[in-house]
XYZ file of C-alpha atoms in Angstrom:
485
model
C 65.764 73.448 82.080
C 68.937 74.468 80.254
C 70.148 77.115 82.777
C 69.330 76.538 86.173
C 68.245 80.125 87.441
C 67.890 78.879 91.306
C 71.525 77.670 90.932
C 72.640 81.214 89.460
C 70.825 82.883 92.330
C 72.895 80.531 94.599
C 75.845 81.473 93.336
C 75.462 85.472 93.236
C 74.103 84.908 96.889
C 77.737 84.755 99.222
C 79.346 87.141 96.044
C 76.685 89.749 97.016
C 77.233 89.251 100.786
C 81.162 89.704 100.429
C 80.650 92.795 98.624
C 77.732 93.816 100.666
C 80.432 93.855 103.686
C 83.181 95.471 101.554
C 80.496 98.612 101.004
C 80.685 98.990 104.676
C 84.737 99.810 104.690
C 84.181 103.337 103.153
C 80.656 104.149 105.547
C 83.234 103.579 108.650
C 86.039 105.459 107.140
C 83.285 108.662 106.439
C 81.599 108.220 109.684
C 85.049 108.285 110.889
C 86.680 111.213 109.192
C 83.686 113.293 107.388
C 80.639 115.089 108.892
C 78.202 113.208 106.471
C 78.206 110.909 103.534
C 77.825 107.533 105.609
C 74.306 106.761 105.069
C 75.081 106.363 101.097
C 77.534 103.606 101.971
C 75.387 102.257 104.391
C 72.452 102.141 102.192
C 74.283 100.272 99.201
C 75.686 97.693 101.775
C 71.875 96.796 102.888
C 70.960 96.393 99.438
C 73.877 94.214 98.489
C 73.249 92.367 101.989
C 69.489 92.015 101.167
C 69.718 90.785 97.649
C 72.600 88.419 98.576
C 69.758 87.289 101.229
C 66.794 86.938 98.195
C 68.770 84.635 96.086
C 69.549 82.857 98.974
C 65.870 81.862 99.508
C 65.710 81.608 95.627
C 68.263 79.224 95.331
C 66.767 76.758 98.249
C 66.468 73.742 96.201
C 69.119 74.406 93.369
C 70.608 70.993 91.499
C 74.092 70.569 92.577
C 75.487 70.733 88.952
C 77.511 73.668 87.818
C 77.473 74.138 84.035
C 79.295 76.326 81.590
C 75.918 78.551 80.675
C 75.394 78.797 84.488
C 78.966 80.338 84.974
C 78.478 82.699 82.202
C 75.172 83.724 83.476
C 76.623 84.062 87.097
C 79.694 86.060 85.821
C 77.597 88.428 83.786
C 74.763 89.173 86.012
C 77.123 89.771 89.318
C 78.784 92.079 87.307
C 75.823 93.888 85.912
C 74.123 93.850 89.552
C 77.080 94.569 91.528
C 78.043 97.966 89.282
C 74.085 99.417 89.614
C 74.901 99.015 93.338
C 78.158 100.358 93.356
C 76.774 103.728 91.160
C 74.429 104.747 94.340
C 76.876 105.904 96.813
C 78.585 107.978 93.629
C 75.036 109.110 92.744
C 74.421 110.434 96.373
C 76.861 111.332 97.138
C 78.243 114.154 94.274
C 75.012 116.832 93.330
C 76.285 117.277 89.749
C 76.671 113.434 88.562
C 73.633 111.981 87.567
C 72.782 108.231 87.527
C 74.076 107.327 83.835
C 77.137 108.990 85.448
C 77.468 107.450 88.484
C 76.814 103.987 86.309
C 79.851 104.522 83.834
C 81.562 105.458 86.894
C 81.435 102.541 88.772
C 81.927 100.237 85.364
C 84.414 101.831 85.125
C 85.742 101.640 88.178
C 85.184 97.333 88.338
C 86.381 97.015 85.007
C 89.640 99.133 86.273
C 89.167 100.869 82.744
C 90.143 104.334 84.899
C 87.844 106.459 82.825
C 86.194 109.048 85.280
C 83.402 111.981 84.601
C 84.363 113.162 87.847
C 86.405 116.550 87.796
C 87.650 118.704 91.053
C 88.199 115.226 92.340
C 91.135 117.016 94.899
C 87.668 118.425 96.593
C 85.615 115.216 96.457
C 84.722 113.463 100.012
C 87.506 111.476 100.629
C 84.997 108.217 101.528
C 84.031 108.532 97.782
C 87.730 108.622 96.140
C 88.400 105.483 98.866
C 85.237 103.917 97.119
C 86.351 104.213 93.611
C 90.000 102.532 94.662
C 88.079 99.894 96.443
C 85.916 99.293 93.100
C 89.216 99.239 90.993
C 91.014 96.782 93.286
C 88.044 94.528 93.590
C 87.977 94.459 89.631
C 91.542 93.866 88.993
C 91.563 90.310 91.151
C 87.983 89.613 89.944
C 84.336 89.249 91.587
C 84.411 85.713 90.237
C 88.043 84.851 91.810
C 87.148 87.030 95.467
C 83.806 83.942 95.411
C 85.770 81.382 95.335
C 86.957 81.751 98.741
C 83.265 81.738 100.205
C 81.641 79.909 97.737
C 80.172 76.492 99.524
C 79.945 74.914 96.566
C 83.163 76.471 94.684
C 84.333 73.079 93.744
C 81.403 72.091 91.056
C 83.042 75.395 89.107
C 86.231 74.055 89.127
C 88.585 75.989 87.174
C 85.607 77.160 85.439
C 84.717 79.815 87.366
C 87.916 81.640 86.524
C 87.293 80.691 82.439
C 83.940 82.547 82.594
C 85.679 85.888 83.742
C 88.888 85.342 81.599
C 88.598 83.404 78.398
C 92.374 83.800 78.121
C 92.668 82.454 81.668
C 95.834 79.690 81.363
C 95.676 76.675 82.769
C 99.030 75.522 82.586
C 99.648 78.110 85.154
C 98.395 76.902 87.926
C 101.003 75.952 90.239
C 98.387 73.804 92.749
C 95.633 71.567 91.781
C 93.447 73.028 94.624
C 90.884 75.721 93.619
C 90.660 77.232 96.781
C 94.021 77.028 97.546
C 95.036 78.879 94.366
C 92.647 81.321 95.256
C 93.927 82.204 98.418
C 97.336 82.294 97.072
C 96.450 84.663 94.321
C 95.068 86.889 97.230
C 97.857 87.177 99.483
C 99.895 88.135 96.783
C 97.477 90.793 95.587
C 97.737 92.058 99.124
C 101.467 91.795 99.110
C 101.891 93.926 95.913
C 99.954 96.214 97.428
C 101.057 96.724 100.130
C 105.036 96.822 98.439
C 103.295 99.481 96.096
C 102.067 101.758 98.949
C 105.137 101.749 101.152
C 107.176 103.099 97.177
C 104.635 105.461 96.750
C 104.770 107.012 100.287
C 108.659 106.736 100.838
C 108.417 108.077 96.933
C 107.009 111.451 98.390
C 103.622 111.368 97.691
C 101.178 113.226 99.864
C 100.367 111.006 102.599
C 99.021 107.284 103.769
C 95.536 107.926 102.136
C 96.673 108.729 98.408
C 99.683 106.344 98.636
C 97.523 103.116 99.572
C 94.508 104.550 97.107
C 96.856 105.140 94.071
C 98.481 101.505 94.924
C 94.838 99.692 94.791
C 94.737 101.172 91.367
C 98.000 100.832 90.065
C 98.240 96.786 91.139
C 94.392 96.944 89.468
C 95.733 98.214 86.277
C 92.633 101.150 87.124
C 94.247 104.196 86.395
C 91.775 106.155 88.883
C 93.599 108.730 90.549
C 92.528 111.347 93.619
C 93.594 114.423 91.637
C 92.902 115.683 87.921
C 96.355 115.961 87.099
C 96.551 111.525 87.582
C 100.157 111.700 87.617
C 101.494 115.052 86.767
C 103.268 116.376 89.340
C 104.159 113.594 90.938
C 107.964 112.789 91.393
C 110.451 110.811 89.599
C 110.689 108.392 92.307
C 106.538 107.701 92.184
C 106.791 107.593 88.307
C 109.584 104.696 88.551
C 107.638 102.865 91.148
C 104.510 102.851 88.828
C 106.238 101.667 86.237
C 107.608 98.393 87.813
C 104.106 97.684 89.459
C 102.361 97.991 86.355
C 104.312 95.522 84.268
C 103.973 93.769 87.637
C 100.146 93.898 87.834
C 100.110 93.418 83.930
C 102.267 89.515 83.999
C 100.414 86.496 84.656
C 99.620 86.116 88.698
C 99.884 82.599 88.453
C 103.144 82.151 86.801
C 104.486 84.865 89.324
C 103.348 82.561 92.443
C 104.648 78.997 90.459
C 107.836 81.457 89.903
C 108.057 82.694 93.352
C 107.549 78.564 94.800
C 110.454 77.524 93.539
C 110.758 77.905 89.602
C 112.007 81.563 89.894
C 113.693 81.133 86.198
C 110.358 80.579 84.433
C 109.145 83.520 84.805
C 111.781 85.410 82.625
C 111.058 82.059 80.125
C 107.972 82.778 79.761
C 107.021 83.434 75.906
C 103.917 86.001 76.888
C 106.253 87.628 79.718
C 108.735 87.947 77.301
C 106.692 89.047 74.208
C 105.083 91.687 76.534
C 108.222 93.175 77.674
C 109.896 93.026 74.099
C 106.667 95.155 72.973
C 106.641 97.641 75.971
C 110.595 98.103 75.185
C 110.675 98.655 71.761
C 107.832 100.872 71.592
C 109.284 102.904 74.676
C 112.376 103.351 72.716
C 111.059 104.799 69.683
C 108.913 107.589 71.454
C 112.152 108.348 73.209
C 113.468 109.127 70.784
C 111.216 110.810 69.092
C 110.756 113.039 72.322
C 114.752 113.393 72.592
C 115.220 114.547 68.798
C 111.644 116.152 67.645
C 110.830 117.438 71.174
C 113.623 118.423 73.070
C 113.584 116.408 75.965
C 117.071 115.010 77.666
C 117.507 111.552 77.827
C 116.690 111.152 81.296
C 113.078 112.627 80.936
C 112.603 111.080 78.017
C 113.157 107.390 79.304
C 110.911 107.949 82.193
C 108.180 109.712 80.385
C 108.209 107.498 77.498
C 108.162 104.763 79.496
C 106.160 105.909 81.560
C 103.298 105.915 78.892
C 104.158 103.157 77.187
C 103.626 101.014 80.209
C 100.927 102.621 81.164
C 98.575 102.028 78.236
C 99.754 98.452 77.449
C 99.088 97.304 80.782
C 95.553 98.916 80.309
C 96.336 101.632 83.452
C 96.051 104.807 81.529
C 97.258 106.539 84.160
C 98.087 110.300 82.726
C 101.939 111.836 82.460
C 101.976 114.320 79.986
C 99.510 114.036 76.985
C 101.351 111.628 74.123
C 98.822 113.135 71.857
C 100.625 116.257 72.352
C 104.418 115.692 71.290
C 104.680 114.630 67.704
C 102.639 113.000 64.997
C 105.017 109.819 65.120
C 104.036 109.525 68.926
C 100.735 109.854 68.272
C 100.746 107.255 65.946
C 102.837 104.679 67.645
C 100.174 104.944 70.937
C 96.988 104.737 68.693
C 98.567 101.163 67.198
C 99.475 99.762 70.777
C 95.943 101.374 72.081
C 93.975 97.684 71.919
C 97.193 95.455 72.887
C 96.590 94.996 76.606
C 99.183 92.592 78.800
C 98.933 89.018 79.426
C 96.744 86.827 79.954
C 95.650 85.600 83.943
C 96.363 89.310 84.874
C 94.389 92.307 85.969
C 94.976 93.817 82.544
C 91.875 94.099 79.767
C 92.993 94.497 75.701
C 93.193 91.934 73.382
C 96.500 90.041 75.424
C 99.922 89.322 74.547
C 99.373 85.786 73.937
C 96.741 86.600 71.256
C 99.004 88.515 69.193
C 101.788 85.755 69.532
C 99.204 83.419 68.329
C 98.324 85.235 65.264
C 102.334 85.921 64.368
C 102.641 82.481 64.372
C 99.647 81.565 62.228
C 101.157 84.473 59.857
C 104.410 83.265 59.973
C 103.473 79.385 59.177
C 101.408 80.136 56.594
C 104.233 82.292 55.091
C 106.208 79.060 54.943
C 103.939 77.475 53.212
C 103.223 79.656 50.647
C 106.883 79.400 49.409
C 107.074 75.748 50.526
C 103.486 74.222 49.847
C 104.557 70.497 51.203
C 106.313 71.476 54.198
C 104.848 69.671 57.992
C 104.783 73.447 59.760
C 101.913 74.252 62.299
C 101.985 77.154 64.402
C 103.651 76.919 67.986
C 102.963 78.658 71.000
C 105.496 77.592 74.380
C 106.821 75.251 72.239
C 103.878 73.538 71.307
C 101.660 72.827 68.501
C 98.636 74.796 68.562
C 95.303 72.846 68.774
C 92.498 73.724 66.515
C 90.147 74.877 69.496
C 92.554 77.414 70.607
C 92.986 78.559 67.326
C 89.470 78.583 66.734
C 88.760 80.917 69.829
C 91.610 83.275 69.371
C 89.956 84.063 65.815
C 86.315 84.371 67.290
C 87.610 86.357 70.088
C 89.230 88.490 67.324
C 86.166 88.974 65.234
C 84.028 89.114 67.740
C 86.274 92.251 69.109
C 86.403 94.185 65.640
C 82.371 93.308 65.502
C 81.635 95.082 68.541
C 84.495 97.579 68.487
C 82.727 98.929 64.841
C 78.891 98.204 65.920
C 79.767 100.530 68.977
C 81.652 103.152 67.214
C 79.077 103.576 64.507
C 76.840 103.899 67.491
C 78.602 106.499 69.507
C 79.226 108.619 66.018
C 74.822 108.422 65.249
C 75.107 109.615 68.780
C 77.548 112.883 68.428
C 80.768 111.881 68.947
C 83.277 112.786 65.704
C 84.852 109.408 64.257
C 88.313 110.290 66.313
C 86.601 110.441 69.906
C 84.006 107.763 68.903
C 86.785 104.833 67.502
C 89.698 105.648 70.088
C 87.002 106.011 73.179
C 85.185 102.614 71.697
C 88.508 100.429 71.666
C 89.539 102.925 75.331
C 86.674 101.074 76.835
C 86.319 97.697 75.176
C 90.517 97.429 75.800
C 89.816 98.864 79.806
C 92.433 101.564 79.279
C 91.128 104.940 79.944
C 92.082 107.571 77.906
C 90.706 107.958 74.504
C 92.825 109.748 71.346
C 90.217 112.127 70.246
C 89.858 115.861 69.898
C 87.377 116.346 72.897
C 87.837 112.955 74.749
C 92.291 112.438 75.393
C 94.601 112.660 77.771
C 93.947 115.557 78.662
C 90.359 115.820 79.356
C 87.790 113.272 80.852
C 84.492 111.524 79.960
C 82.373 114.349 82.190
C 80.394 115.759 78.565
C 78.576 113.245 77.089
C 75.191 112.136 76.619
C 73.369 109.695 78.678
C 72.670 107.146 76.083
C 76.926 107.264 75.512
C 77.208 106.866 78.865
C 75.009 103.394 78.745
C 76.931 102.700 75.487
C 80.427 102.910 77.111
C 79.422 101.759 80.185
C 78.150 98.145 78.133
C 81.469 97.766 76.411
C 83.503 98.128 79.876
C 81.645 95.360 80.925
C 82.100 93.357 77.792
C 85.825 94.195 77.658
C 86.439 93.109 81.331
C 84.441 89.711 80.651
C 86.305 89.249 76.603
C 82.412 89.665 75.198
C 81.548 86.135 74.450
C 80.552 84.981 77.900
C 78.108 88.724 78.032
C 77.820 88.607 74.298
C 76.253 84.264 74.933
C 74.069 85.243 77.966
C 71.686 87.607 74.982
C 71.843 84.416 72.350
C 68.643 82.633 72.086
C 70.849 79.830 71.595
C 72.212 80.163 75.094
C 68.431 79.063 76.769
C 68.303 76.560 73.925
C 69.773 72.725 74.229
């Protein structure tokens, strides 16, 4: 058998447990605090529980080999399985969202894209905003990453299992040859940033406890999900700062941070992704200020923050909302629609195409420049300081084409479906990038995603999970060459 199914089963058995157990953190915090609203909770933990218990039994008996096609399977089905079970509490739970809702929803929500078709969310049980942070902060750090701490037989994956969720994932970065150790590692330092994030946001002057921590899962997630309509209008200078710094933070490679942090503080600010990803961030967030400063109006002050702000906030694939940048001038407009698909480095929470990606491709430009005006010259493109090899070349193009395939197959799609070529292209790369807001006429800043048809909903809700996973490893798993030797 090419894919072993029983092995797959194994695998998705201790991921569904853990998450089966995580269901039961927002039943206890409604039975606690709310009149009703805990039997939802309750009733998506059993089913996690009793699946994760099925594929136990079906795994009995699995071979003890891990391969590639296995992974991908594993990665793609937990994800798939994982966001049906998430939707039911959301479905429950709110009268007016129906089950194509609550689906996008909870994509959504584990592929911290941040969209929402939730409104009045400032009068939604407070068990069910908890839930959507919860969903956005186990997406950021990654089902695949939060198994290998249980997984009994995590070391046939090897660093595998992360490849299968990240195809950008860089293995140069790991600062200890132990899987599970890494693991760990990259989990207390999840905790730690969010926990640093919560204590800004509260001594910031937001509301209280609840919105400070649930704002921080999603900020450190890259999510975007906020517990008000007005995301982060309103908020004060202070907050605005604080998300700033935690998104680039959340948007730089985790592992480089922790090798950084151990003792080689220096290569962080070395790095050629960190530093490609903060030279993009500040250039852009220069020009808009100034646009804002001499075609809007604003003072300097304002104008730094918000354009920043922004800026950050879509390249790091948050999309948390200040203002709508669709809004101020055409130049602004036009600047955010070209950084829309850019995303942040690679071995982050972040989704988009990555930093490294486009430092790839300026080097493949830029050599083949060269020789164009010098045909005999030795020049191959260098990444780190390194000569390229041909198979990450190779997968950086596929990755590439296979993005622009799907990106156009989907908006072609969502136009047959309704949607005007603005909202259908900008809310196609929103979700296949994991940003959030789309640049349309009906779907921006400014609104949400609570008007569409169901089959959109199923459209969007497929390329959240593609985006999340880079589409080859989902795109594989429907290949008849994928059951094929």
């Amino acid at each position: 058998m090419v894919v072993d199914f029983r092995l797959v089963a194994k695998l998705l058995s201790p991921a569904l447990f853990l998450f089966g157990v995580v269901a039961t953190i927002p039943f206890f915090f409604a039975a606690l605090t709310e009149t009703d609203g805990q039997s939802s909770f309750l009733f998506a933990a059993a089913l996690s529980l009793l699946l994760g218990i099925i594929f136990r039994l079906i795994g009995k008996g699995a071979g003890q080999y891990t391969s590639l096609r296995v992974l991908f399977l594993f990665t793609t089905s937990l994800w798939v399985i994982v966001a049906l079970i998430a939707a039911i509490p959301i479905y429950l739970e709110l009268p007016e969202i129906n089950f194509y809702k609550a689906v996008f929803e909870s994509c959504s929500g584990l592929s911290t894209t941040g969209a929402t078709v939730i409104t009045n969310l400032e009068y939604k049980p407070r068990s069910i905003l908890l839930w959507r942070a919860i969903l956005q902060y186990l997406g950021g750090v990654g089902f695949v990453a939060l198994a290998v701490v249980i997984l009994p037989v995590s070391a046939m994956g090897g660093m595998s299992i992360f490849k299968t969720e990240s195809s950008s994932f860089d293995d140069s970065s790991k600062f200890t040859p132990h899987l599970k150790t890494m693991a760990i590692s990259l989990f207390v330092w999840y905790v730690a940033v969010l926990i640093a994030c919560s204590l800004c946001y509260y001594f910031g002057g937001m509301n209280n406890v609840f919105d400070a921590i649930t704002t921080a899962m999603c900020t450190v997630a890259t999510g975007g999900m906020t517990n008000t309509d007005m995301s982060m209008n309103g908020t004060s200078p202070a907050i605005q700062y604080t998300a700033i710094v935690f998104m680039f933070i959340s948007s730089c490679p985790f592992m480089l941070i922790l090798s950084s942090i151990s003792g080689k503080f220096i290569t962080f600010f070395k790095d050629q992704q960190v530093k490609g990803f903060f030279f993009i961030n500040a250039i852009v967030a220069i020009a808009v200020m100034i646009s804002l400063i001499f075609v809007n109006g604003y003072d300097l002050e304002k104008a730094f923050r918000i354009a920043t702000f922004n800026v950050v906030a879509i390249t790091s694939t948050t999309g948390f909302g200040l203002e709508d940048f669709t809004l101020w001038n055409p130049f602004a407009s036009c600047v955010f629609l070209f950084i829309l698909a850019i995303g942040g480095c690679s071995g982050s929470t972040s989704g988009g195409i990555k930093t490294f990606r486009l430092q790839i491709c300026y080097s493949m430009f830029k050599t083949q420049l060269q020789k164009l005006i010098h045909p005999h010259i030795v020049s191959e493109p260098r990444f780190k300081g390194q000569v390229i090899d041909a198979a990450t070349l190779s997968s950086v193009i596929t990755y590439l084409v296979s993005y622009i395939l799907l990106a156009m197959i989907s908006c072609l799609i969502a136009c047959s479906l309704g949607l005007d070529i603005g909202d259908a292209g900008t809310a196609t790369i929103s979700c296949l990038s994991n940003i959030g807001p789309a640049m349309g006429t009906t779907l921006n800043p400014s609104t949400n995603f609570s008007s569409l048809s169901n089959s959109l909903y199923v459209l969007f809700s497929a390329d959240m999970i593609f985006g999340r996973l880079e589409i080859l490893p989902v795109l594989l798993c429907f290949t008849r060459m994928f059951y094929r030797r």
